[in-house]
Amino acid sequence: MKLVLPLHKKVNRSWQVDALLFLALAGFGSFMAIPLIYVVNNAFKPLDELFIFPPTLFVRNATLENFANLFQVMKNSWVPFSRYIFNTVFITAAGTAGHILLASAAAYPLAKHKFRGSKVLFTVVVLSLMFSPHVTAIPNYMIMSALGWMDTYQAVIVPAFAYPLGLYLMKQFMEQIPDALLEAAKIDGASEYRIFWQVVMPLVKPAWLTLLILMMQMLWGTDGGSFIYSEQLKTLHYAMGQIIQGGIARAGVGAAVAVIMMSVPIVTFILSQSNVIQTMASSGMKD
Amino acid sequence: MQKVKNTANPLIQPRLSPSRLRNYWELFGRDVRRDKHLYVLLAPYMVLFMLFTVLPVIISVLFSFTHFNMLEMPRWIGWENYSKLLWNDDVFLIGVKNTLIFSVVTGPVSYIACFLFAWLINELNPKLRAFMTLVFFAPSISGNVFFIWQIIFSSDSYGIINGLLMQLGVIYEPVQWLQDPKYMLGIIMLVQLWLSLGTSFLAFIAGLQTVDKTLYEAGAVDGVKNRWQELWYITLPSMRPQLMFGAVIQITASLAVADVAMALAGFPSVQYGAHTIVTHLVDYGTIRFEMGYASAIATVLFVLMLGSNLIVQKLLKRVGE
């Protein structure tokens, strides 16, 4: 087997330290992975195996019973299960798309131009990264009710458009785009909007793919917060939480729920990972 | 275009005589008109941002000086909430103590872990790199899966840890991991660390890839002897923007810990063993509806975050010197 860390071929590397570091990485990696492996295995364990002593990590007689039970429970819920799925998919898709668009549009002037107020605005955004959402929960509730947005989709979607994280990330990446490129576009007669949309946006694809992952994961896991009350508008996450709490054979069905909930963000991540990690090298983007 | 703007304008001088002042406003108007496209691009985000982030914070700070229970109109009481909070609320002090213990341990550890793992993973070959990134990033991306730790540390013998220890003969009775204040905080720290390789981890991986590779060769020529020197003199200084970003995220996360504590140790936890500033906030804000008091807690938390961020940013400026 070829040594996975080809570091000793590089300058300034000793293979002993390589081996040590690799062992450490493998060790911590398994600490990260074992709980997830355990959840996945639990989801496939039959009831008797869930409660044997001593507890086992891996499943012996895999069964789909837990998933079947889950759908059995779902059948009796107040609104059709597909409604929960639709709500979550809709909130996630609309919130993510809007956030990427608005945050990038705002990041471009801040990253590439100096104008009145730009410094102040950016400082406020960076400061706001330090607010915990709990700090603003109460006034946000009041603003929503003043707007008459209680119990609507937009109460969850529209605030997501303006999370500070995306602007900060996008600005960082856009700053790496060489000015010469933008000036060339300018000389060719492109308007600011066109430069943003046709020159800048394609160049920062890795950045908005990263944002896509982060926002997706955030919104996919939302339970509607304190804004959504109607059962028809509740999200999948909320419905799943109810099942874990009141469900039958808690451990098994709970694990099945968890596996369903976590598979979507993880699959998205795998799909966009090659783009995110590999093209983040931003080769050709530097001066 | 850029260049014109960058040159210092002689008309904007510290001493503003009336005629200069008029010039200043004319200039201001001209600048705004010239940059109107930029403001148009900025506007949609900023309007929503002001409405849903800045305005709530201002409201929250104002509320912290009032008595407000959501039923009657807020009544201005000055610093009363703060003095009650800091001198007469023992439970809050427990929360502060736990939060500080917690963030002093998990904050730096998770921050350094994010960087170290990103750095090590970055040296692997591409396929293994993709796999390891997934392994380390998966816990933080998979939502509320941390409830699995509740099963792992379950108080009966079906819990993985209890089962394992009983099997090995270390203990004979199951330990009440999540009910015993002795263990609670430690377990929550462990789980929080497990979850913490998230946004900043991803930003670090991205940042490592943008470091100019030729710098390393140049470093080797200039006498950089081992990977640690390489790290300190080349890699870290090149990554300063990402390091700052990561610091903000990790500090905020470690000072705002609540969800994990509430999910694992229950709410309120036994003898307030896992009580933090945010659980105190949740208690007053959503259970007792003492909004003024809850806002004061939120403001104290924000000041704490701001202070630690400023200190850490000062420290980070020295990296690589």
Coordinates of C-alpha atoms in Angstrom, one line a residue:
Chain A
M1 CA 0.0 0.0 0.0
K2 CA 1.3 3.4 -0.9
L3 CA 1.6 5.5 2.2
V4 CA -1.3 7.9 2.2
L5 CA 0.7 10.8 3.4
P6 CA 3.3 11.4 0.7
L7 CA 4.7 14.2 2.9
H8 CA 8.2 13.0 3.3
K9 CA 8.7 13.6 -0.4
K10 CA 8.1 17.2 0.2
V11 CA 10.6 19.6 1.7
N12 CA 10.8 20.0 5.4
R13 CA 9.0 16.8 6.3
S14 CA 10.0 13.8 8.4
W15 CA 8.1 10.6 8.0
Q16 CA 8.1 9.8 11.7
V17 CA 6.0 12.9 12.5
D18 CA 3.9 12.1 9.4
A19 CA 3.0 8.7 10.8
L20 CA 2.3 10.2 14.2
L21 CA 0.0 12.9 12.8
F22 CA -1.7 10.4 10.6
L23 CA -2.5 8.2 13.6
A24 CA -3.8 11.1 15.5
L25 CA -6.0 12.1 12.5
A26 CA -7.3 8.5 12.3
G27 CA -8.0 8.4 16.0
F28 CA -10.0 11.6 16.1
G29 CA -11.7 10.7 12.9
S30 CA -13.1 7.6 14.5
F31 CA -14.3 9.7 17.5
M32 CA -16.2 11.8 15.0
A33 CA -17.5 9.0 13.0
I34 CA -18.6 6.4 15.6
P35 CA -21.7 8.2 16.9
L36 CA -22.9 8.6 13.4
I37 CA -22.2 5.0 12.5
Y38 CA -24.0 4.0 15.7
V39 CA -27.1 6.0 14.6
V40 CA -27.2 4.5 11.2
N41 CA -26.8 1.0 12.6
N42 CA -29.5 1.6 15.2
A43 CA -31.9 2.6 12.5
F44 CA -31.6 -0.9 11.1
K45 CA -31.7 -2.8 14.3
P46 CA -34.7 -4.9 15.2
L47 CA -36.3 -4.3 18.6
D48 CA -34.7 -7.1 20.4
E49 CA -31.2 -6.1 19.2
L50 CA -31.7 -2.5 20.4
F51 CA -32.1 -3.7 24.0
I52 CA -29.5 -6.4 24.3
F53 CA -26.8 -6.3 26.9
P54 CA -24.0 -5.5 26.3
P55 CA -25.1 -3.0 23.6
T56 CA -23.6 -3.5 20.2
L57 CA -22.3 -1.0 17.7
F58 CA -23.1 -2.8 14.5
V59 CA -26.3 -4.4 13.5
R60 CA -26.5 -8.1 13.1
N61 CA -29.9 -8.8 11.5
A62 CA -30.7 -5.7 9.6
T63 CA -34.3 -4.8 9.2
L64 CA -36.3 -2.0 7.7
E65 CA -38.9 -2.3 10.5
N66 CA -38.0 1.0 12.0
F67 CA -38.6 2.9 8.8
A68 CA -41.8 1.0 8.2
N69 CA -43.0 1.9 11.7
L70 CA -42.1 5.5 11.0
F71 CA -44.3 5.6 8.0
Q72 CA -47.0 3.8 9.9
V73 CA -47.0 6.6 12.5
M74 CA -46.9 9.2 9.8
K75 CA -50.0 7.9 8.2
N76 CA -52.0 8.9 11.2
S77 CA -50.7 12.4 11.5
W78 CA -53.0 15.4 11.1
V79 CA -51.7 16.5 7.7
P80 CA -50.3 14.3 5.0
F81 CA -46.7 13.5 5.4
S82 CA -45.9 14.9 2.0
R83 CA -47.0 18.3 3.3
Y84 CA -44.2 18.4 5.9
I85 CA -41.8 17.4 3.1
F86 CA -43.1 20.2 0.9
N87 CA -42.9 22.8 3.6
T88 CA -39.3 22.0 4.4
V89 CA -38.1 21.7 0.8
F90 CA -39.9 25.0 0.0
I91 CA -38.4 26.9 3.0
T92 CA -35.0 25.5 2.3
A93 CA -34.9 26.2 -1.4
A94 CA -36.4 29.7 -1.2
G95 CA -34.3 30.8 1.8
T96 CA -31.1 29.5 0.4
A97 CA -31.6 30.9 -3.1
G98 CA -32.6 34.3 -1.8
H99 CA -29.8 34.5 0.7
I100 CA -27.1 33.6 -1.9
L101 CA -28.5 36.2 -4.4
L102 CA -28.9 39.1 -1.9
A103 CA -25.8 38.4 0.1
S104 CA -23.7 38.2 -3.1
A105 CA -25.2 41.4 -4.5
A106 CA -24.4 43.2 -1.3
A107 CA -20.9 41.7 -1.0
Y108 CA -19.8 42.9 -4.4
P109 CA -19.9 46.7 -3.8
L110 CA -18.4 46.2 -0.3
A111 CA -15.5 44.0 -1.6
K112 CA -14.7 45.9 -4.8
H113 CA -15.6 49.5 -4.3
K114 CA -15.0 52.3 -1.8
F115 CA -18.0 54.5 -1.3
R116 CA -19.7 56.5 1.4
G117 CA -20.9 54.3 4.2
S118 CA -19.3 51.1 3.0
K119 CA -16.9 50.7 6.0
V120 CA -19.7 51.4 8.5
L121 CA -22.1 48.9 6.9
F122 CA -19.5 46.2 6.8
T123 CA -18.5 46.8 10.4
V124 CA -22.1 46.4 11.5
V125 CA -22.4 43.2 9.6
V126 CA -19.3 41.8 11.2
L127 CA -20.5 42.9 14.7
S128 CA -23.8 41.2 14.0
L129 CA -22.0 37.9 13.5
M130 CA -21.5 38.1 17.3
F131 CA -25.2 38.2 18.2
S132 CA -26.5 34.9 19.3
P133 CA -29.9 34.3 17.7
H134 CA -31.2 34.1 21.3
V135 CA -30.4 37.7 21.8
T136 CA -32.8 38.8 19.0
A137 CA -35.5 36.2 19.5
I138 CA -37.9 38.3 21.5
P139 CA -37.8 41.5 19.4
N140 CA -37.9 39.4 16.2
Y141 CA -41.1 37.9 17.4
M142 CA -42.6 41.4 17.9
I143 CA -41.4 42.6 14.5
M144 CA -43.0 39.6 12.8
S145 CA -46.3 40.1 14.6
A146 CA -46.2 43.9 13.7
L147 CA -45.6 42.9 10.1
G148 CA -48.5 40.4 10.3
W149 CA -46.2 37.6 9.3
M150 CA -47.0 35.3 12.1
D151 CA -47.8 31.8 10.9
T152 CA -46.5 32.3 7.3
Y153 CA -43.7 30.9 5.3
Q154 CA -42.0 34.2 4.9
A155 CA -41.5 34.6 8.6
V156 CA -38.9 31.9 8.3
I157 CA -37.7 32.6 4.7
V158 CA -37.2 36.3 4.5
P159 CA -35.0 36.8 7.6
A160 CA -32.8 34.0 6.2
F161 CA -32.1 36.2 3.2
A162 CA -30.1 38.6 5.4
Y163 CA -28.0 36.4 7.6
P164 CA -24.6 38.1 8.1
L165 CA -22.6 34.9 7.5
G166 CA -23.1 34.9 3.7
L167 CA -22.1 38.5 3.2
Y168 CA -18.9 38.1 5.2
L169 CA -17.9 35.0 3.3
M170 CA -18.8 36.3 -0.1
K171 CA -16.9 39.6 0.5
Q172 CA -13.8 37.7 1.4
F173 CA -13.8 35.7 -1.8
M174 CA -14.7 38.6 -4.0
E175 CA -11.8 40.5 -2.7
Q176 CA -9.5 38.0 -4.3
I177 CA -10.8 38.8 -7.8
P178 CA -8.2 41.0 -9.5
D179 CA -9.3 44.6 -10.1
A180 CA -7.9 44.5 -13.6
L181 CA -10.5 42.0 -14.7
L182 CA -13.3 44.3 -13.5
E183 CA -11.7 47.3 -15.1
A184 CA -11.5 45.5 -18.4
A185 CA -15.2 44.7 -18.2
K186 CA -15.9 48.3 -17.4
I187 CA -14.0 49.5 -20.4
D188 CA -15.9 47.1 -22.5
G189 CA -19.0 49.0 -21.4
A190 CA -20.5 46.6 -18.9
S191 CA -22.7 48.1 -16.2
E192 CA -22.1 47.4 -12.5
Y193 CA -25.0 45.0 -12.5
R194 CA -23.6 43.1 -15.5
I195 CA -20.2 43.0 -14.0
F196 CA -21.6 41.5 -10.8
W197 CA -23.8 39.0 -12.6
Q198 CA -21.6 37.9 -15.5
V199 CA -18.0 38.4 -14.3
V200 CA -18.0 38.2 -10.5
M201 CA -20.6 35.6 -9.8
P202 CA -19.1 32.9 -12.0
L203 CA -15.7 33.5 -10.5
V204 CA -16.9 33.0 -6.9
K205 CA -18.8 29.8 -7.6
P206 CA -16.9 27.9 -4.8
A207 CA -18.0 30.6 -2.4
W208 CA -21.6 30.3 -3.1
L209 CA -21.5 26.6 -3.2
T210 CA -20.1 26.7 0.3
L211 CA -22.9 29.1 1.3
L212 CA -25.3 26.7 -0.3
I213 CA -24.2 23.9 2.0
L214 CA -24.3 26.1 5.1
M215 CA -27.6 27.6 4.4
M216 CA -29.2 24.4 3.3
Q217 CA -28.1 22.6 6.4
M218 CA -29.4 25.5 8.6
L219 CA -32.8 25.8 7.0
W220 CA -33.3 22.1 6.5
G221 CA -33.0 21.7 10.3
T222 CA -35.4 24.6 11.1
D223 CA -38.5 23.8 13.1
G224 CA -40.2 27.1 12.3
G225 CA -39.1 28.7 15.5
S226 CA -41.7 30.6 17.4
F227 CA -43.4 31.9 14.2
I228 CA -45.3 28.9 12.8
Y229 CA -48.2 27.4 14.5
S230 CA -50.5 25.8 11.9
E231 CA -49.9 22.1 11.4
Q232 CA -50.1 22.6 7.6
L233 CA -47.1 24.8 7.7
K234 CA -44.9 22.9 10.1
T235 CA -41.6 21.5 8.9
L236 CA -40.3 18.0 8.6
H237 CA -37.9 18.6 11.4
Y238 CA -40.7 19.5 13.7
A239 CA -42.8 16.5 12.7
M240 CA -39.8 14.2 13.2
G241 CA -39.2 15.7 16.7
Q242 CA -42.7 14.9 17.6
I243 CA -42.2 11.3 16.5
I244 CA -39.0 10.9 18.5
Q245 CA -40.8 12.2 21.6
G246 CA -44.0 10.2 21.4
G247 CA -43.1 7.4 19.1
I248 CA -43.1 3.7 19.7
A249 CA -39.8 1.9 20.4
R250 CA -38.1 5.3 20.7
A251 CA -34.6 4.3 20.1
G252 CA -35.2 2.5 16.8
V253 CA -37.7 4.9 15.2
G254 CA -35.7 7.9 16.5
A255 CA -32.6 6.6 14.8
A256 CA -34.6 6.1 11.6
V257 CA -35.8 9.7 11.8
A258 CA -32.3 10.9 12.4
V259 CA -30.9 9.0 9.4
I260 CA -33.5 10.5 7.1
M261 CA -32.9 14.0 8.4
M262 CA -29.2 13.9 8.2
S263 CA -28.9 12.2 4.9
V264 CA -30.1 15.2 2.9
P265 CA -27.4 17.7 4.1
I266 CA -24.7 15.1 3.9
V267 CA -25.6 14.1 0.3
T268 CA -25.7 17.8 -0.7
F269 CA -22.3 18.2 0.8
I270 CA -20.8 15.2 -1.0
L271 CA -22.3 16.4 -4.3
S272 CA -20.9 19.9 -3.9
Q273 CA -17.7 19.0 -2.1
S274 CA -15.6 18.4 -5.1
N275 CA -16.5 21.9 -6.4
V276 CA -16.1 23.6 -3.0
I277 CA -12.9 22.1 -1.9
Q278 CA -11.1 21.6 -5.2
T279 CA -11.9 24.8 -6.9
M280 CA -11.4 26.8 -3.8
A281 CA -7.8 26.9 -4.9
S282 CA -9.0 29.9 -6.9
S283 CA -6.3 29.3 -9.4
G284 CA -6.1 32.0 -12.0
M285 CA -8.0 34.4 -9.9
K286 CA -4.9 35.9 -8.3
D287 CA -3.0 38.8 -9.8
Chain B
M1 CA -12.6 54.4 -11.3
Q2 CA -11.1 52.9 -8.2
K3 CA -8.2 55.2 -8.4
V4 CA -10.2 58.4 -8.5
K5 CA -12.0 57.4 -5.4
N6 CA -8.9 56.4 -3.5
T7 CA -7.1 59.7 -3.8
A8 CA -7.7 61.9 -0.7
N9 CA -9.9 64.7 -1.7
P10 CA -8.5 68.0 -0.6
L11 CA -12.0 69.4 0.0
I12 CA -12.6 67.1 3.0
Q13 CA -10.4 68.7 5.6
P14 CA -10.8 68.5 9.4
R15 CA -11.7 72.2 9.7
L16 CA -15.0 72.8 8.1
S17 CA -15.9 76.4 7.4
P18 CA -19.5 77.1 6.2
S19 CA -18.4 77.3 2.6
R20 CA -16.4 74.1 3.0
L21 CA -19.3 72.4 4.7
R22 CA -21.5 73.3 1.7
N23 CA -18.9 71.8 -0.5
Y24 CA -18.8 68.8 1.6
W25 CA -22.5 68.1 1.1
E26 CA -22.3 68.8 -2.6
L27 CA -19.5 66.3 -2.8
F28 CA -21.5 63.9 -0.7
G29 CA -24.4 64.2 -3.0
R30 CA -22.2 63.8 -6.1
D31 CA -20.6 60.7 -4.6
V32 CA -23.9 59.1 -3.8
R33 CA -25.2 59.8 -7.3
R34 CA -22.1 58.4 -8.9
D35 CA -22.3 55.2 -6.8
K36 CA -26.0 54.8 -7.1
H37 CA -25.7 51.4 -8.7
L38 CA -23.7 50.1 -5.8
Y39 CA -26.4 51.3 -3.4
V40 CA -29.0 49.5 -5.5
L41 CA -27.1 46.3 -5.3
L42 CA -26.6 46.7 -1.5
A43 CA -30.1 47.9 -0.7
P44 CA -32.2 44.6 -0.6
Y45 CA -29.8 42.9 1.7
M46 CA -29.3 45.9 3.9
V47 CA -33.0 46.7 4.3
L48 CA -33.7 43.1 5.5
F49 CA -30.6 43.0 7.6
M50 CA -31.5 46.2 9.4
L51 CA -35.1 45.1 9.9
F52 CA -34.3 41.6 11.2
T53 CA -31.0 41.9 12.8
V54 CA -30.0 45.5 13.7
L55 CA -33.5 46.7 14.8
P56 CA -34.1 43.7 17.1
V57 CA -30.7 44.3 18.8
I58 CA -31.6 47.9 19.4
I59 CA -35.0 47.0 20.7
S60 CA -33.5 44.4 22.9
V61 CA -31.0 46.8 24.4
L62 CA -33.8 49.3 25.0
F63 CA -36.0 46.7 26.6
S64 CA -33.2 45.8 29.0
F65 CA -33.9 49.1 30.8
T66 CA -37.6 48.4 31.2
H67 CA -39.9 46.2 33.1
F68 CA -41.8 44.4 30.4
N69 CA -44.0 41.3 30.6
M70 CA -45.6 41.3 27.1
L71 CA -49.0 42.2 28.6
E72 CA -48.5 45.7 29.9
M73 CA -46.6 48.5 28.2
P74 CA -42.9 48.5 29.0
R75 CA -42.1 50.6 32.1
W76 CA -38.7 52.4 32.2
I77 CA -36.7 51.3 35.3
G78 CA -33.1 52.3 34.4
W79 CA -30.4 50.0 35.5
E80 CA -32.5 47.9 37.8
N81 CA -32.5 44.8 35.7
Y82 CA -28.7 44.9 35.5
S83 CA -28.2 45.4 39.2
K84 CA -30.6 42.6 40.0
L85 CA -28.9 40.4 37.5
L86 CA -25.4 41.0 38.6
W87 CA -25.8 41.2 42.4
N88 CA -29.0 39.4 43.3
D89 CA -29.4 36.5 40.9
D90 CA -27.4 33.5 42.2
V91 CA -28.6 31.3 39.4
F92 CA -27.4 33.7 36.8
L93 CA -23.9 33.6 38.4
I94 CA -24.0 29.8 38.2
G95 CA -24.8 30.2 34.5
V96 CA -22.0 32.7 34.0
K97 CA -19.6 30.4 35.8
N98 CA -20.6 27.4 33.6
T99 CA -20.5 29.5 30.4
L100 CA -17.0 30.7 31.2
I101 CA -15.7 27.3 32.2
F102 CA -17.3 26.0 29.1
S103 CA -16.1 28.6 26.6
V104 CA -12.5 28.8 28.0
V105 CA -12.2 25.0 27.4
T106 CA -14.2 24.4 24.2
G107 CA -13.6 27.8 22.5
P108 CA -9.8 27.5 22.1
V109 CA -9.8 23.7 21.8
S110 CA -12.4 23.7 19.0
Y111 CA -10.8 26.6 17.3
I112 CA -7.4 25.0 17.3
A113 CA -8.9 21.6 16.4
C114 CA -10.7 23.2 13.4
F115 CA -7.4 24.6 12.2
L116 CA -5.2 21.5 13.0
F117 CA -7.6 19.1 11.3
A118 CA -8.1 21.3 8.3
W119 CA -4.3 21.6 8.1
L120 CA -3.6 17.9 8.4
I121 CA -6.4 17.0 6.0
N122 CA -5.1 19.5 3.5
E123 CA -1.8 17.5 3.2
L124 CA -3.6 14.3 2.2
N125 CA -4.1 13.2 -1.4
P126 CA -7.3 14.5 -2.9
K127 CA -9.5 11.4 -2.5
L128 CA -8.6 10.8 1.1
R129 CA -8.9 14.5 1.7
A130 CA -12.5 14.5 0.4
F131 CA -13.3 11.5 2.6
M132 CA -11.7 12.9 5.8
T133 CA -13.4 16.3 5.3
L134 CA -16.7 14.5 5.2
V135 CA -15.9 12.5 8.3
F136 CA -15.0 15.6 10.3
F137 CA -17.7 17.8 8.9
A138 CA -20.5 15.3 9.0
P139 CA -21.4 15.7 12.8
S140 CA -21.9 19.5 12.5
I141 CA -23.9 19.3 9.3
S142 CA -26.2 16.4 10.3
G143 CA -28.6 18.6 12.3
N144 CA -29.8 17.4 15.7
V145 CA -28.2 14.0 15.6
F146 CA -26.5 14.9 18.9
F147 CA -29.4 13.3 20.6
I148 CA -27.5 10.1 20.0
W149 CA -25.2 11.1 22.8
Q150 CA -28.2 10.8 25.1
I151 CA -28.4 7.1 24.2
I152 CA -24.6 6.7 24.5
F153 CA -24.6 8.2 28.0
S154 CA -28.0 6.8 28.9
S155 CA -28.3 6.2 32.7
D156 CA -29.4 2.5 32.4
S157 CA -27.2 -0.4 31.4
Y158 CA -28.4 -0.1 27.8
G159 CA -26.4 3.0 27.4
I160 CA -23.2 2.3 25.4
I161 CA -20.8 3.7 28.0
N162 CA -22.5 2.1 31.0
G163 CA -22.7 -1.2 29.1
L164 CA -19.1 -1.1 28.1
L165 CA -17.8 -0.2 31.6
M166 CA -20.0 -2.8 33.2
Q167 CA -18.8 -5.4 30.7
L168 CA -15.2 -4.5 31.6
G169 CA -15.9 -4.7 35.3
V170 CA -15.0 -1.0 35.9
I171 CA -18.4 -0.2 37.4
Y172 CA -21.1 -2.5 38.8
E173 CA -24.0 -0.1 38.8
P174 CA -25.0 2.1 35.8
V175 CA -23.8 5.7 36.3
Q176 CA -26.3 8.5 35.9
W177 CA -24.1 10.4 33.5
L178 CA -26.5 13.2 32.5
Q179 CA -28.2 13.6 35.9
D180 CA -25.0 14.0 38.0
P181 CA -23.7 17.6 38.1
K182 CA -20.2 16.1 38.4
Y183 CA -20.2 14.7 34.9
M184 CA -22.8 16.9 33.1
L185 CA -20.6 19.8 32.1
G186 CA -17.8 17.5 30.9
I187 CA -20.1 15.5 28.7
I188 CA -21.7 18.6 27.2
M189 CA -18.2 19.9 26.4
L190 CA -17.3 16.6 24.7
V191 CA -20.5 16.7 22.6
Q192 CA -20.0 20.4 21.8
L193 CA -16.5 19.7 20.6
W194 CA -17.8 16.8 18.5
L195 CA -20.2 19.3 16.8
S196 CA -17.8 22.2 16.5
L197 CA -16.0 21.3 13.3
G198 CA -18.4 23.3 11.2
T199 CA -18.4 26.6 9.4
S200 CA -14.9 27.6 10.5
F201 CA -13.5 24.2 9.6
L202 CA -14.8 24.6 6.1
A203 CA -13.5 28.2 5.9
F204 CA -10.1 27.0 7.0
I205 CA -9.9 24.2 4.4
A206 CA -10.8 26.8 1.8
G207 CA -8.3 29.2 3.2
L208 CA -5.5 26.7 3.2
Q209 CA -6.1 26.1 -0.5
T210 CA -5.7 29.8 -1.3
V211 CA -2.2 30.0 0.3
D212 CA 0.3 30.7 -2.5
K213 CA 2.3 27.5 -2.9
T214 CA 5.4 29.3 -4.1
L215 CA 5.8 30.8 -0.7
Y216 CA 6.8 27.4 0.7
E217 CA 9.5 26.9 -1.8
A218 CA 10.8 30.4 -1.1
G219 CA 10.6 29.6 2.6
A220 CA 12.6 26.5 2.2
V221 CA 15.3 28.5 0.4
D222 CA 15.3 31.0 3.2
G223 CA 15.9 28.4 5.8
V224 CA 12.6 27.2 7.0
K225 CA 13.6 23.9 8.6
N226 CA 10.5 22.0 9.5
R227 CA 6.7 21.9 9.1
W228 CA 6.2 23.8 12.3
Q229 CA 8.2 26.8 11.1
E230 CA 6.4 26.6 7.8
L231 CA 3.1 26.7 9.7
W232 CA 4.1 29.7 11.8
Y233 CA 5.9 31.8 9.3
I234 CA 4.0 31.0 6.1
T235 CA 0.7 29.3 6.5
L236 CA -0.8 31.1 9.4
P237 CA 0.0 34.7 8.3
S238 CA -1.4 33.9 4.8
M239 CA -4.7 32.8 6.4
R240 CA -5.3 35.7 8.6
P241 CA -8.8 36.6 7.2
Q242 CA -10.0 33.1 7.6
L243 CA -8.5 32.9 11.1
M244 CA -10.4 36.0 12.1
F245 CA -13.6 34.7 10.7
G246 CA -13.2 31.4 12.5
A247 CA -12.5 33.1 15.7
V248 CA -15.7 35.2 15.6
I249 CA -17.7 32.1 14.8
Q250 CA -16.1 29.9 17.5
I251 CA -16.3 32.5 20.2
T252 CA -20.0 33.2 19.5
A253 CA -20.8 29.5 19.4
S254 CA -19.0 28.6 22.6
L255 CA -20.5 31.5 24.6
A256 CA -24.0 30.8 23.3
V257 CA -24.1 27.1 24.2
A258 CA -27.6 26.0 25.2
D259 CA -29.2 23.6 22.7
V260 CA -26.8 20.8 23.5
A261 CA -27.1 21.4 27.2
M262 CA -30.8 21.5 27.1
A263 CA -31.1 18.4 25.0
L264 CA -28.7 16.3 27.0
A265 CA -29.0 17.5 30.6
G266 CA -32.6 18.6 30.5
F267 CA -34.0 22.0 31.3
P268 CA -33.5 23.1 34.0
S269 CA -30.7 20.7 34.7
V270 CA -30.2 19.0 38.1
Q271 CA -28.8 21.6 40.5
Y272 CA -28.3 23.9 37.6
G273 CA -25.2 21.8 36.7
A274 CA -25.5 22.6 33.0
H275 CA -27.1 26.1 33.4
T276 CA -25.6 28.6 31.0
I277 CA -26.2 32.3 30.2
V278 CA -28.4 31.4 27.3
T279 CA -30.5 28.8 29.2
H280 CA -31.1 31.5 31.8
L281 CA -32.2 33.8 29.0
V282 CA -34.5 31.1 27.6
D283 CA -35.9 30.6 31.1
Y284 CA -36.8 34.3 31.6
G285 CA -37.7 35.0 28.0
T286 CA -39.9 32.1 27.0
I287 CA -41.1 30.6 30.3
R288 CA -41.5 33.5 32.7
F289 CA -42.1 36.2 30.1
E290 CA -39.9 38.8 31.9
M291 CA -38.8 40.3 28.7
G292 CA -36.9 43.3 30.2
Y293 CA -34.9 41.0 32.4
A294 CA -34.3 38.6 29.5
S295 CA -33.1 41.4 27.3
A296 CA -30.6 42.5 30.0
I297 CA -29.2 38.9 30.0
A298 CA -29.0 39.1 26.2
T299 CA -27.1 42.4 26.4
V300 CA -24.7 41.1 29.0
L301 CA -24.0 38.1 26.7
F302 CA -23.4 40.4 23.7
V303 CA -21.0 42.6 25.6
L304 CA -19.1 39.4 26.7
M305 CA -18.9 38.2 23.1
L306 CA -17.8 41.6 21.8
G307 CA -15.1 41.8 24.5
S308 CA -13.7 38.4 23.9
N309 CA -13.7 39.0 20.2
L310 CA -11.7 42.2 20.5
I311 CA -9.1 40.5 22.7
V312 CA -8.8 37.5 20.3
Q313 CA -8.5 39.7 17.3
K314 CA -5.7 41.6 18.9
L315 CA -3.9 38.3 19.6
L316 CA -4.4 37.1 16.1
K317 CA -2.8 40.1 14.6
R318 CA 0.5 38.9 16.2
V319 CA 0.4 35.5 14.5
G320 CA 3.5 34.8 12.5
E321 CA 5.6 37.7 14.0

